[in-house]
Amino acid sequence: MLHRNKVYGESRIIREWYRENKRDLPWRRTKDPYLIWVSEIILQQTRIVQGLGYYNRFVSRFPNVKSLAEAEQQEVLKYWQGLGYYSRARNLHEAAKDIMLRYQGIFPGQYQDILTLKGVGEYTAAAIVSFVWNRPYPVIDGNVYRVLGRLFAVATPMDTGKGKKEYRELAALLMPPNHAGVHNQAIMEFGALQCTPQNPDCERCPLSAGCLGYASGNPQQYPVKQNKTKTRDRYLNYFFVTCDSYTYLHRRAGRDIWEGLYEFPLIETAACMDFAELKGEKAFNELFRGTGEPVISLAANGVKHVLSHQILHATFYRVDVQIENVALKKYLKIPLSALDEYPFPRLISAQSIFPVLPRET
């Protein structure tokens, strides 16, 4: 077992580094658990550079639990548009309503109570209670895994039960209880800025003298991973259909990607198809039969969108129809001028081929 004086010394080095190098971020200037909660959920799957603007806009519109709980889900998703992993926004919304119901709108102060909120795991609960109340719960995110894995040359794969247990023990050992909040923020920032995934600047690292990964000559081999994420390809053919000054939308449901977001009529195929092949599909004929003589043009193809477990290959078509057929009547019909009111997946909203769509800033 490592001596606590040694590991507390390592923590002191990291905290001193943090005081000199930390980024000035709005959630580091507050002790409001709601604001810290929102920031942690945003940063779960989003880099700070990208997430900062979204955070500022989100908390400007939803500054507290009550305002978030009382909002419609569609508006919450609209403010989340472009961040991806939309289940985070849905869970935030549901958890806010839960806090209003169970805690009268007061964010719970106990670790175990915070864990019961939808979408909150051990990492987020630990971050909130340590940042706000300096409670001794260690946080372990990707940055922390990397720092610990290299500092102690952990050979156990981080994505195994044994590995997770070992990392939890190391994180708890390294964290001085009286400085829990600052330590947790410091070690995450250290991993983000100093102990980076690729080409870490070990020569100027304040921990290099005691870093076993550096001593091994190949610190980038840590943390060790056992399994690689399997991905699958999906082929999406979207149709931006207009009839007079209207267009047609579908709201995604179920347990698939983008639940609650809107999209244009879609035909998903098992493989990439050119237009001649697509015209032969039963779904295509059902969608456009009886629409007069639709004018169809290719707007964009080869659009690739990478998710955590899926690679999406999208093709976009413009379609102008004269007659609204039975198939189109099953979609939500809206004025073109109202498109800005609906939340879309980034795959769609980022396409400049639809100038009437909301643009990400």
PDB file of C-alpha atoms in Angstrom, residues 31-296:
ATOM      1  CA  LYS A  31     -21.113  27.057  -5.218  1.00  0.00           C
ATOM      2  CA  ASP A  32     -24.605  26.677  -6.645  1.00  0.00           C
ATOM      3  CA  PRO A  33     -25.124  22.897  -6.975  1.00  0.00           C
ATOM      4  CA  TYR A  34     -27.623  23.381  -9.798  1.00  0.00           C
ATOM      5  CA  LEU A  35     -25.140  25.271 -11.977  1.00  0.00           C
ATOM      6  CA  ILE A  36     -22.366  22.791 -11.231  1.00  0.00           C
ATOM      7  CA  TRP A  37     -24.728  19.912 -12.027  1.00  0.00           C
ATOM      8  CA  VAL A  38     -25.608  21.425 -15.415  1.00  0.00           C
ATOM      9  CA  SER A  39     -21.941  22.011 -16.231  1.00  0.00           C
ATOM     10  CA  GLU A  40     -20.989  18.449 -15.330  1.00  0.00           C
ATOM     11  CA  ILE A  41     -23.762  16.955 -17.455  1.00  0.00           C
ATOM     12  CA  ILE A  42     -22.750  19.098 -20.437  1.00  0.00           C
ATOM     13  CA  LEU A  43     -19.083  18.179 -20.033  1.00  0.00           C
ATOM     14  CA  GLN A  44     -19.737  14.432 -19.788  1.00  0.00           C
ATOM     15  CA  GLN A  45     -19.467  14.036 -23.565  1.00  0.00           C
ATOM     16  CA  THR A  46     -18.364  17.515 -24.630  1.00  0.00           C
ATOM     17  CA  ARG A  47     -15.049  19.346 -24.578  1.00  0.00           C
ATOM     18  CA  ILE A  48     -14.931  22.579 -22.570  1.00  0.00           C
ATOM     19  CA  VAL A  49     -14.159  24.666 -25.652  1.00  0.00           C
ATOM     20  CA  GLN A  50     -17.383  23.504 -27.273  1.00  0.00           C
ATOM     21  CA  GLY A  51     -19.491  23.264 -24.126  1.00  0.00           C
ATOM     22  CA  LEU A  52     -18.853  26.719 -22.658  1.00  0.00           C
ATOM     23  CA  GLY A  53     -21.125  28.583 -25.054  1.00  0.00           C
ATOM     24  CA  TYR A  54     -23.881  26.009 -24.648  1.00  0.00           C
ATOM     25  CA  TYR A  55     -23.586  26.221 -20.858  1.00  0.00           C
ATOM     26  CA  ASN A  56     -23.905  30.013 -20.871  1.00  0.00           C
ATOM     27  CA  ARG A  57     -26.977  29.930 -23.112  1.00  0.00           C
ATOM     28  CA  PHE A  58     -28.588  27.077 -21.195  1.00  0.00           C
ATOM     29  CA  VAL A  59     -28.258  28.615 -17.719  1.00  0.00           C
ATOM     30  CA  SER A  60     -29.248  32.032 -19.057  1.00  0.00           C
ATOM     31  CA  ARG A  61     -32.586  30.528 -20.105  1.00  0.00           C
ATOM     32  CA  PHE A  62     -32.834  28.012 -17.242  1.00  0.00           C
ATOM     33  CA  PRO A  63     -31.042  29.675 -14.284  1.00  0.00           C
ATOM     34  CA  ASN A  64     -32.465  27.382 -11.612  1.00  0.00           C
ATOM     35  CA  VAL A  65     -34.253  24.101 -11.014  1.00  0.00           C
ATOM     36  CA  LYS A  66     -37.721  25.659 -11.190  1.00  0.00           C
ATOM     37  CA  SER A  67     -37.232  27.272 -14.592  1.00  0.00           C
ATOM     38  CA  LEU A  68     -35.903  24.023 -16.056  1.00  0.00           C
ATOM     39  CA  ALA A  69     -38.641  21.894 -14.523  1.00  0.00           C
ATOM     40  CA  GLU A  70     -41.418  24.140 -15.841  1.00  0.00           C
ATOM     41  CA  ALA A  71     -40.095  24.265 -19.421  1.00  0.00           C
ATOM     42  CA  GLU A  72     -41.411  22.098 -22.242  1.00  0.00           C
ATOM     43  CA  GLN A  73     -39.112  19.282 -23.316  1.00  0.00           C
ATOM     44  CA  GLN A  74     -39.021  20.606 -26.872  1.00  0.00           C
ATOM     45  CA  GLU A  75     -37.564  23.911 -25.666  1.00  0.00           C
ATOM     46  CA  VAL A  76     -34.990  22.152 -23.492  1.00  0.00           C
ATOM     47  CA  LEU A  77     -33.891  20.059 -26.470  1.00  0.00           C
ATOM     48  CA  LYS A  78     -33.748  23.189 -28.625  1.00  0.00           C
ATOM     49  CA  TYR A  79     -31.253  24.782 -26.218  1.00  0.00           C
ATOM     50  CA  TRP A  80     -29.284  21.520 -26.265  1.00  0.00           C
ATOM     51  CA  GLN A  81     -29.268  21.307 -30.057  1.00  0.00           C
ATOM     52  CA  GLY A  82     -25.786  20.603 -31.393  1.00  0.00           C
ATOM     53  CA  LEU A  83     -24.385  19.095 -28.194  1.00  0.00           C
ATOM     54  CA  GLY A  84     -25.417  15.548 -29.043  1.00  0.00           C
ATOM     55  CA  TYR A  85     -26.159  12.731 -26.599  1.00  0.00           C
ATOM     56  CA  TYR A  86     -29.636  14.197 -26.137  1.00  0.00           C
ATOM     57  CA  SER A  87     -30.559  11.767 -23.371  1.00  0.00           C
ATOM     58  CA  ARG A  88     -28.500  14.089 -21.153  1.00  0.00           C
ATOM     59  CA  ALA A  89     -30.959  16.925 -21.771  1.00  0.00           C
ATOM     60  CA  ARG A  90     -34.004  14.718 -21.277  1.00  0.00           C
ATOM     61  CA  ASN A  91     -32.561  13.375 -18.021  1.00  0.00           C
ATOM     62  CA  LEU A  92     -31.758  16.904 -16.782  1.00  0.00           C
ATOM     63  CA  HIS A  93     -35.341  17.919 -17.446  1.00  0.00           C
ATOM     64  CA  GLU A  94     -36.806  14.875 -15.703  1.00  0.00           C
ATOM     65  CA  ALA A  95     -34.442  15.255 -12.746  1.00  0.00           C
ATOM     66  CA  ALA A  96     -35.398  18.919 -12.338  1.00  0.00           C
ATOM     67  CA  LYS A  97     -39.063  17.951 -12.139  1.00  0.00           C
ATOM     68  CA  ASP A  98     -38.122  15.269  -9.612  1.00  0.00           C
ATOM     69  CA  ILE A  99     -36.279  17.822  -7.465  1.00  0.00           C
ATOM     70  CA  MET A 100     -39.353  20.071  -7.503  1.00  0.00           C
ATOM     71  CA  LEU A 101     -41.522  17.153  -6.411  1.00  0.00           C
ATOM     72  CA  ARG A 102     -39.313  15.480  -3.799  1.00  0.00           C
ATOM     73  CA  TYR A 103     -37.185  18.366  -2.514  1.00  0.00           C
ATOM     74  CA  GLN A 104     -39.448  21.395  -3.073  1.00  0.00           C
ATOM     75  CA  GLY A 105     -37.058  22.756  -5.672  1.00  0.00           C
ATOM     76  CA  ILE A 106     -34.013  22.691  -3.366  1.00  0.00           C
ATOM     77  CA  PHE A 107     -31.109  20.784  -4.853  1.00  0.00           C
ATOM     78  CA  PRO A 108     -30.364  17.815  -2.524  1.00  0.00           C
ATOM     79  CA  GLY A 109     -27.174  18.078  -0.490  1.00  0.00           C
ATOM     80  CA  GLN A 110     -26.443  14.423   0.220  1.00  0.00           C
ATOM     81  CA  TYR A 111     -24.430  12.187  -2.089  1.00  0.00           C
ATOM     82  CA  GLN A 112     -26.893   9.287  -1.926  1.00  0.00           C
ATOM     83  CA  ASP A 113     -29.858  11.563  -2.656  1.00  0.00           C
ATOM     84  CA  ILE A 114     -28.117  13.101  -5.662  1.00  0.00           C
ATOM     85  CA  LEU A 115     -27.402   9.594  -6.974  1.00  0.00           C
ATOM     86  CA  THR A 116     -31.151   8.940  -7.182  1.00  0.00           C
ATOM     87  CA  LEU A 117     -31.618  11.709  -9.776  1.00  0.00           C
ATOM     88  CA  LYS A 118     -32.105  10.528 -13.331  1.00  0.00           C
ATOM     89  CA  GLY A 119     -28.908  10.601 -15.369  1.00  0.00           C
ATOM     90  CA  VAL A 120     -26.643  11.116 -12.349  1.00  0.00           C
ATOM     91  CA  GLY A 121     -23.933   8.559 -11.672  1.00  0.00           C
ATOM     92  CA  GLU A 122     -21.155   8.250  -9.115  1.00  0.00           C
ATOM     93  CA  TYR A 123     -18.855  10.657 -10.943  1.00  0.00           C
ATOM     94  CA  THR A 124     -21.399  13.493 -11.215  1.00  0.00           C
ATOM     95  CA  ALA A 125     -22.629  13.061  -7.639  1.00  0.00           C
ATOM     96  CA  ALA A 126     -19.037  13.096  -6.357  1.00  0.00           C
ATOM     97  CA  ALA A 127     -18.233  16.207  -8.371  1.00  0.00           C
ATOM     98  CA  ILE A 128     -21.227  18.112  -7.006  1.00  0.00           C
ATOM     99  CA  VAL A 129     -20.775  17.283  -3.326  1.00  0.00           C
ATOM    100  CA  SER A 130     -17.012  17.829  -3.409  1.00  0.00           C
ATOM    101  CA  PHE A 131     -17.079  21.081  -5.399  1.00  0.00           C
ATOM    102  CA  VAL A 132     -19.956  22.588  -3.403  1.00  0.00           C
ATOM    103  CA  TRP A 133     -19.492  21.193   0.099  1.00  0.00           C
ATOM    104  CA  ASN A 134     -15.907  19.807   0.023  1.00  0.00           C
ATOM    105  CA  ARG A 135     -17.155  16.306   0.793  1.00  0.00           C
ATOM    106  CA  PRO A 136     -14.478  13.581   0.390  1.00  0.00           C
ATOM    107  CA  TYR A 137     -15.816  11.742  -2.659  1.00  0.00           C
ATOM    108  CA  PRO A 138     -13.227  11.225  -5.421  1.00  0.00           C
ATOM    109  CA  VAL A 139     -14.165  11.908  -9.026  1.00  0.00           C
ATOM    110  CA  ILE A 140     -12.992   9.573 -11.769  1.00  0.00           C
ATOM    111  CA  ASP A 141     -13.422  10.684 -15.367  1.00  0.00           C
ATOM    112  CA  GLY A 142     -11.286  10.033 -18.431  1.00  0.00           C
ATOM    113  CA  ASN A 143      -8.728  12.627 -17.382  1.00  0.00           C
ATOM    114  CA  VAL A 144      -8.418  11.148 -13.901  1.00  0.00           C
ATOM    115  CA  TYR A 145      -8.054   7.619 -15.281  1.00  0.00           C
ATOM    116  CA  ARG A 146      -5.178   8.861 -17.404  1.00  0.00           C
ATOM    117  CA  VAL A 147      -3.369  10.675 -14.585  1.00  0.00           C
ATOM    118  CA  LEU A 148      -3.735   7.780 -12.157  1.00  0.00           C
ATOM    119  CA  GLY A 149      -2.918   5.149 -14.770  1.00  0.00           C
ATOM    120  CA  ARG A 150       0.353   6.860 -15.677  1.00  0.00           C
ATOM    121  CA  LEU A 151       1.318   8.045 -12.198  1.00  0.00           C
ATOM    122  CA  PHE A 152       1.031   4.530 -10.766  1.00  0.00           C
ATOM    123  CA  ALA A 153       1.613   2.532 -14.008  1.00  0.00           C
ATOM    124  CA  VAL A 154      -1.640   0.625 -13.476  1.00  0.00           C
ATOM    125  CA  ALA A 155      -1.457  -2.566 -15.521  1.00  0.00           C
ATOM    126  CA  THR A 156      -5.053  -3.629 -14.833  1.00  0.00           C
ATOM    127  CA  PRO A 157      -7.370  -2.633 -17.700  1.00  0.00           C
ATOM    128  CA  MET A 158      -9.516   0.333 -16.707  1.00  0.00           C
ATOM    129  CA  ASP A 159     -12.604  -1.113 -18.437  1.00  0.00           C
ATOM    130  CA  THR A 160     -12.833  -4.197 -16.204  1.00  0.00           C
ATOM    131  CA  GLY A 161     -14.470  -4.615 -12.824  1.00  0.00           C
ATOM    132  CA  LYS A 162     -11.114  -5.231 -11.187  1.00  0.00           C
ATOM    133  CA  GLY A 163      -9.615  -2.198 -12.887  1.00  0.00           C
ATOM    134  CA  LYS A 164     -12.436   0.135 -11.891  1.00  0.00           C
ATOM    135  CA  LYS A 165     -12.095  -0.999  -8.279  1.00  0.00           C
ATOM    136  CA  GLU A 166      -8.336  -0.417  -8.343  1.00  0.00           C
ATOM    137  CA  TYR A 167      -8.743   3.067  -9.803  1.00  0.00           C
ATOM    138  CA  ARG A 168     -11.403   3.952  -7.219  1.00  0.00           C
ATOM    139  CA  GLU A 169      -9.038   2.937  -4.447  1.00  0.00           C
ATOM    140  CA  LEU A 170      -6.164   4.946  -5.918  1.00  0.00           C
ATOM    141  CA  ALA A 171      -8.369   8.001  -6.417  1.00  0.00           C
ATOM    142  CA  ALA A 172      -9.551   7.842  -2.803  1.00  0.00           C
ATOM    143  CA  LEU A 173      -6.009   7.343  -1.553  1.00  0.00           C
ATOM    144  CA  LEU A 174      -4.635  10.306  -3.478  1.00  0.00           C
ATOM    145  CA  MET A 175      -7.386  12.713  -2.366  1.00  0.00           C
ATOM    146  CA  PRO A 176      -6.761  14.541   0.949  1.00  0.00           C
ATOM    147  CA  PRO A 177     -10.196  14.748   2.674  1.00  0.00           C
ATOM    148  CA  ASN A 178      -9.722  18.360   3.779  1.00  0.00           C
ATOM    149  CA  HIS A 179      -9.059  19.505   0.197  1.00  0.00           C
ATOM    150  CA  ALA A 180     -11.451  17.236  -1.669  1.00  0.00           C
ATOM    151  CA  GLY A 181     -13.103  19.846  -3.866  1.00  0.00           C
ATOM    152  CA  VAL A 182      -9.940  21.583  -5.046  1.00  0.00           C
ATOM    153  CA  HIS A 183      -8.134  18.265  -5.485  1.00  0.00           C
ATOM    154  CA  ASN A 184     -10.903  16.839  -7.669  1.00  0.00           C
ATOM    155  CA  GLN A 185     -10.975  19.899  -9.903  1.00  0.00           C
ATOM    156  CA  ALA A 186      -7.191  20.020 -10.019  1.00  0.00           C
ATOM    157  CA  ILE A 187      -6.608  16.428 -11.075  1.00  0.00           C
ATOM    158  CA  MET A 188      -9.214  16.678 -13.843  1.00  0.00           C
ATOM    159  CA  GLU A 189      -7.656  19.906 -15.132  1.00  0.00           C
ATOM    160  CA  PHE A 190      -4.197  18.345 -14.882  1.00  0.00           C
ATOM    161  CA  GLY A 191      -5.315  15.488 -17.105  1.00  0.00           C
ATOM    162  CA  ALA A 192      -6.933  17.859 -19.581  1.00  0.00           C
ATOM    163  CA  LEU A 193      -4.032  20.279 -19.960  1.00  0.00           C
ATOM    164  CA  GLN A 194      -0.819  18.611 -18.760  1.00  0.00           C
ATOM    165  CA  CYS A 195      -1.174  14.818 -18.809  1.00  0.00           C
ATOM    166  CA  THR A 196      -2.779  14.794 -22.248  1.00  0.00           C
ATOM    167  CA  PRO A 197      -3.762  11.663 -24.202  1.00  0.00           C
ATOM    168  CA  GLN A 198      -1.177  12.224 -26.929  1.00  0.00           C
ATOM    169  CA  ASN A 199       2.317  13.688 -26.614  1.00  0.00           C
ATOM    170  CA  PRO A 200       2.224  14.674 -22.929  1.00  0.00           C
ATOM    171  CA  ASP A 201       4.953  17.140 -21.965  1.00  0.00           C
ATOM    172  CA  CYS A 202       6.578  14.832 -19.431  1.00  0.00           C
ATOM    173  CA  GLU A 203       9.847  16.781 -19.367  1.00  0.00           C
ATOM    174  CA  ARG A 204       8.094  19.752 -17.797  1.00  0.00           C
ATOM    175  CA  CYS A 205       5.577  17.800 -15.735  1.00  0.00           C
ATOM    176  CA  PRO A 206       5.781  18.513 -11.983  1.00  0.00           C
ATOM    177  CA  LEU A 207       4.932  14.863 -11.259  1.00  0.00           C
ATOM    178  CA  SER A 208       7.589  13.318 -13.499  1.00  0.00           C
ATOM    179  CA  ALA A 209      10.013  12.528 -10.646  1.00  0.00           C
ATOM    180  CA  GLY A 210       7.513  10.135  -9.064  1.00  0.00           C
ATOM    181  CA  CYS A 211       5.592   9.038 -12.171  1.00  0.00           C
ATOM    182  CA  LEU A 212       5.972   5.314 -12.827  1.00  0.00           C
ATOM    183  CA  GLY A 213       4.545   5.673 -16.329  1.00  0.00           C
ATOM    184  CA  TYR A 214       7.253   8.198 -17.206  1.00  0.00           C
ATOM    185  CA  ALA A 215       9.878   5.912 -15.670  1.00  0.00           C
ATOM    186  CA  SER A 216       8.667   3.078 -17.917  1.00  0.00           C
ATOM    187  CA  GLY A 217       9.686   5.077 -20.978  1.00  0.00           C
ATOM    188  CA  ASN A 218       6.213   4.846 -22.548  1.00  0.00           C
ATOM    189  CA  PRO A 219       3.637   6.740 -20.465  1.00  0.00           C
ATOM    190  CA  GLN A 220       1.122   6.696 -23.326  1.00  0.00           C
ATOM    191  CA  GLN A 221       0.558   2.972 -22.828  1.00  0.00           C
ATOM    192  CA  TYR A 222      -1.477   3.948 -19.751  1.00  0.00           C
ATOM    193  CA  PRO A 223      -4.289   3.678 -18.899  1.00  0.00           C
ATOM    194  CA  VAL A 224      -4.594   0.156 -20.263  1.00  0.00           C
ATOM    195  CA  LYS A 225      -7.851  -0.740 -22.008  1.00  0.00           C
ATOM    196  CA  GLN A 226      -9.127  -4.235 -22.684  1.00  0.00           C
ATOM    197  CA  ASN A 227     -12.075  -3.742 -25.013  1.00  0.00           C
ATOM    198  CA  LYS A 228     -12.524  -1.652 -28.110  1.00  0.00           C
ATOM    199  CA  THR A 229     -15.892  -0.082 -28.841  1.00  0.00           C
ATOM    200  CA  LYS A 230     -17.722  -1.845 -31.662  1.00  0.00           C
ATOM    201  CA  THR A 231     -19.411   0.417 -34.182  1.00  0.00           C
ATOM    202  CA  ARG A 232     -21.982  -0.168 -36.892  1.00  0.00           C
ATOM    203  CA  ASP A 233     -22.740   1.756 -40.066  1.00  0.00           C
ATOM    204  CA  ARG A 234     -26.172   3.204 -40.851  1.00  0.00           C
ATOM    205  CA  TYR A 235     -27.304   4.742 -44.130  1.00  0.00           C
ATOM    206  CA  LEU A 236     -29.822   7.582 -43.924  1.00  0.00           C
ATOM    207  CA  ASN A 237     -31.598   9.177 -46.880  1.00  0.00           C
ATOM    208  CA  TYR A 238     -33.372  12.415 -45.915  1.00  0.00           C
ATOM    209  CA  PHE A 239     -35.968  14.266 -47.979  1.00  0.00           C
ATOM    210  CA  PHE A 240     -36.518  17.968 -47.434  1.00  0.00           C
ATOM    211  CA  VAL A 241     -40.046  18.035 -48.841  1.00  0.00           C
ATOM    212  CA  THR A 242     -41.822  21.301 -49.620  1.00  0.00           C
ATOM    213  CA  CYS A 243     -45.392  21.821 -50.716  1.00  0.00           C
ATOM    214  CA  ASP A 244     -46.285  25.474 -51.252  1.00  0.00           C
ATOM    215  CA  SER A 245     -44.742  27.177 -48.204  1.00  0.00           C
ATOM    216  CA  TYR A 246     -44.861  24.117 -45.943  1.00  0.00           C
ATOM    217  CA  THR A 247     -42.538  21.258 -45.079  1.00  0.00           C
ATOM    218  CA  TYR A 248     -42.868  17.967 -43.212  1.00  0.00           C
ATOM    219  CA  LEU A 249     -41.230  16.708 -40.040  1.00  0.00           C
ATOM    220  CA  HIS A 250     -41.104  13.578 -37.950  1.00  0.00           C
ATOM    221  CA  ARG A 251     -40.376  13.470 -34.229  1.00  0.00           C
ATOM    222  CA  ARG A 252     -38.090  10.592 -33.284  1.00  0.00           C
ATOM    223  CA  ALA A 253     -39.266   8.310 -30.494  1.00  0.00           C
ATOM    224  CA  GLY A 254     -38.347   4.989 -28.942  1.00  0.00           C
ATOM    225  CA  ARG A 255     -34.925   3.993 -27.704  1.00  0.00           C
ATOM    226  CA  ASP A 256     -33.000   4.904 -30.842  1.00  0.00           C
ATOM    227  CA  ILE A 257     -30.728   7.916 -31.314  1.00  0.00           C
ATOM    228  CA  TRP A 258     -32.094  11.494 -31.069  1.00  0.00           C
ATOM    229  CA  GLU A 259     -35.231  10.653 -29.109  1.00  0.00           C
ATOM    230  CA  GLY A 260     -37.494  13.706 -28.988  1.00  0.00           C
ATOM    231  CA  LEU A 261     -35.741  15.535 -31.829  1.00  0.00           C
ATOM    232  CA  TYR A 262     -37.184  16.289 -35.249  1.00  0.00           C
ATOM    233  CA  GLU A 263     -36.039  15.210 -38.686  1.00  0.00           C
ATOM    234  CA  PHE A 264     -37.230  15.254 -42.288  1.00  0.00           C
ATOM    235  CA  PRO A 265     -38.865  12.200 -43.886  1.00  0.00           C
ATOM    236  CA  LEU A 266     -36.287   9.442 -43.793  1.00  0.00           C
ATOM    237  CA  ILE A 267     -35.627   6.212 -45.623  1.00  0.00           C
ATOM    238  CA  GLU A 268     -32.939   4.156 -43.920  1.00  0.00           C
ATOM    239  CA  THR A 269     -31.284   1.495 -46.080  1.00  0.00           C
ATOM    240  CA  ALA A 270     -29.021  -1.417 -45.306  1.00  0.00           C
ATOM    241  CA  ALA A 271     -26.288  -0.083 -47.578  1.00  0.00           C
ATOM    242  CA  CYS A 272     -25.377   3.063 -49.468  1.00  0.00           C
ATOM    243  CA  MET A 273     -27.662   3.568 -52.492  1.00  0.00           C
ATOM    244  CA  ASP A 274     -27.554   5.964 -55.401  1.00  0.00           C
ATOM    245  CA  PHE A 275     -30.776   7.661 -56.466  1.00  0.00           C
ATOM    246  CA  ALA A 276     -31.596   5.099 -59.156  1.00  0.00           C
ATOM    247  CA  GLU A 277     -31.434   2.322 -56.555  1.00  0.00           C
ATOM    248  CA  LEU A 278     -33.353   4.349 -54.003  1.00  0.00           C
ATOM    249  CA  LYS A 279     -36.212   4.968 -56.467  1.00  0.00           C
ATOM    250  CA  GLY A 280     -36.724   1.216 -56.624  1.00  0.00           C
ATOM    251  CA  GLU A 281     -37.343   0.950 -52.883  1.00  0.00           C
ATOM    252  CA  LYS A 282     -40.924   0.313 -51.733  1.00  0.00           C
ATOM    253  CA  ALA A 283     -40.598   3.038 -49.073  1.00  0.00           C
ATOM    254  CA  PHE A 284     -39.671   5.617 -51.708  1.00  0.00           C
ATOM    255  CA  ASN A 285     -42.686   4.828 -53.861  1.00  0.00           C
ATOM    256  CA  GLU A 286     -45.023   4.921 -50.876  1.00  0.00           C
ATOM    257  CA  LEU A 287     -43.632   8.300 -49.802  1.00  0.00           C
ATOM    258  CA  PHE A 288     -44.049  10.061 -53.156  1.00  0.00           C
ATOM    259  CA  ARG A 289     -46.870   8.194 -54.931  1.00  0.00           C
ATOM    260  CA  GLY A 290     -49.689  10.609 -55.751  1.00  0.00           C
ATOM    261  CA  THR A 291     -47.707  13.816 -55.232  1.00  0.00           C
ATOM    262  CA  GLY A 292     -47.977  14.922 -58.856  1.00  0.00           C
ATOM    263  CA  GLU A 293     -44.622  15.244 -60.553  1.00  0.00           C
ATOM    264  CA  PRO A 294     -42.160  15.811 -57.722  1.00  0.00           C
ATOM    265  CA  VAL A 295     -39.020  17.775 -58.512  1.00  0.00           C
ATOM    266  CA  ILE A 296     -36.145  15.987 -56.796  1.00  0.00           C
TER     267      ILE A 296
END
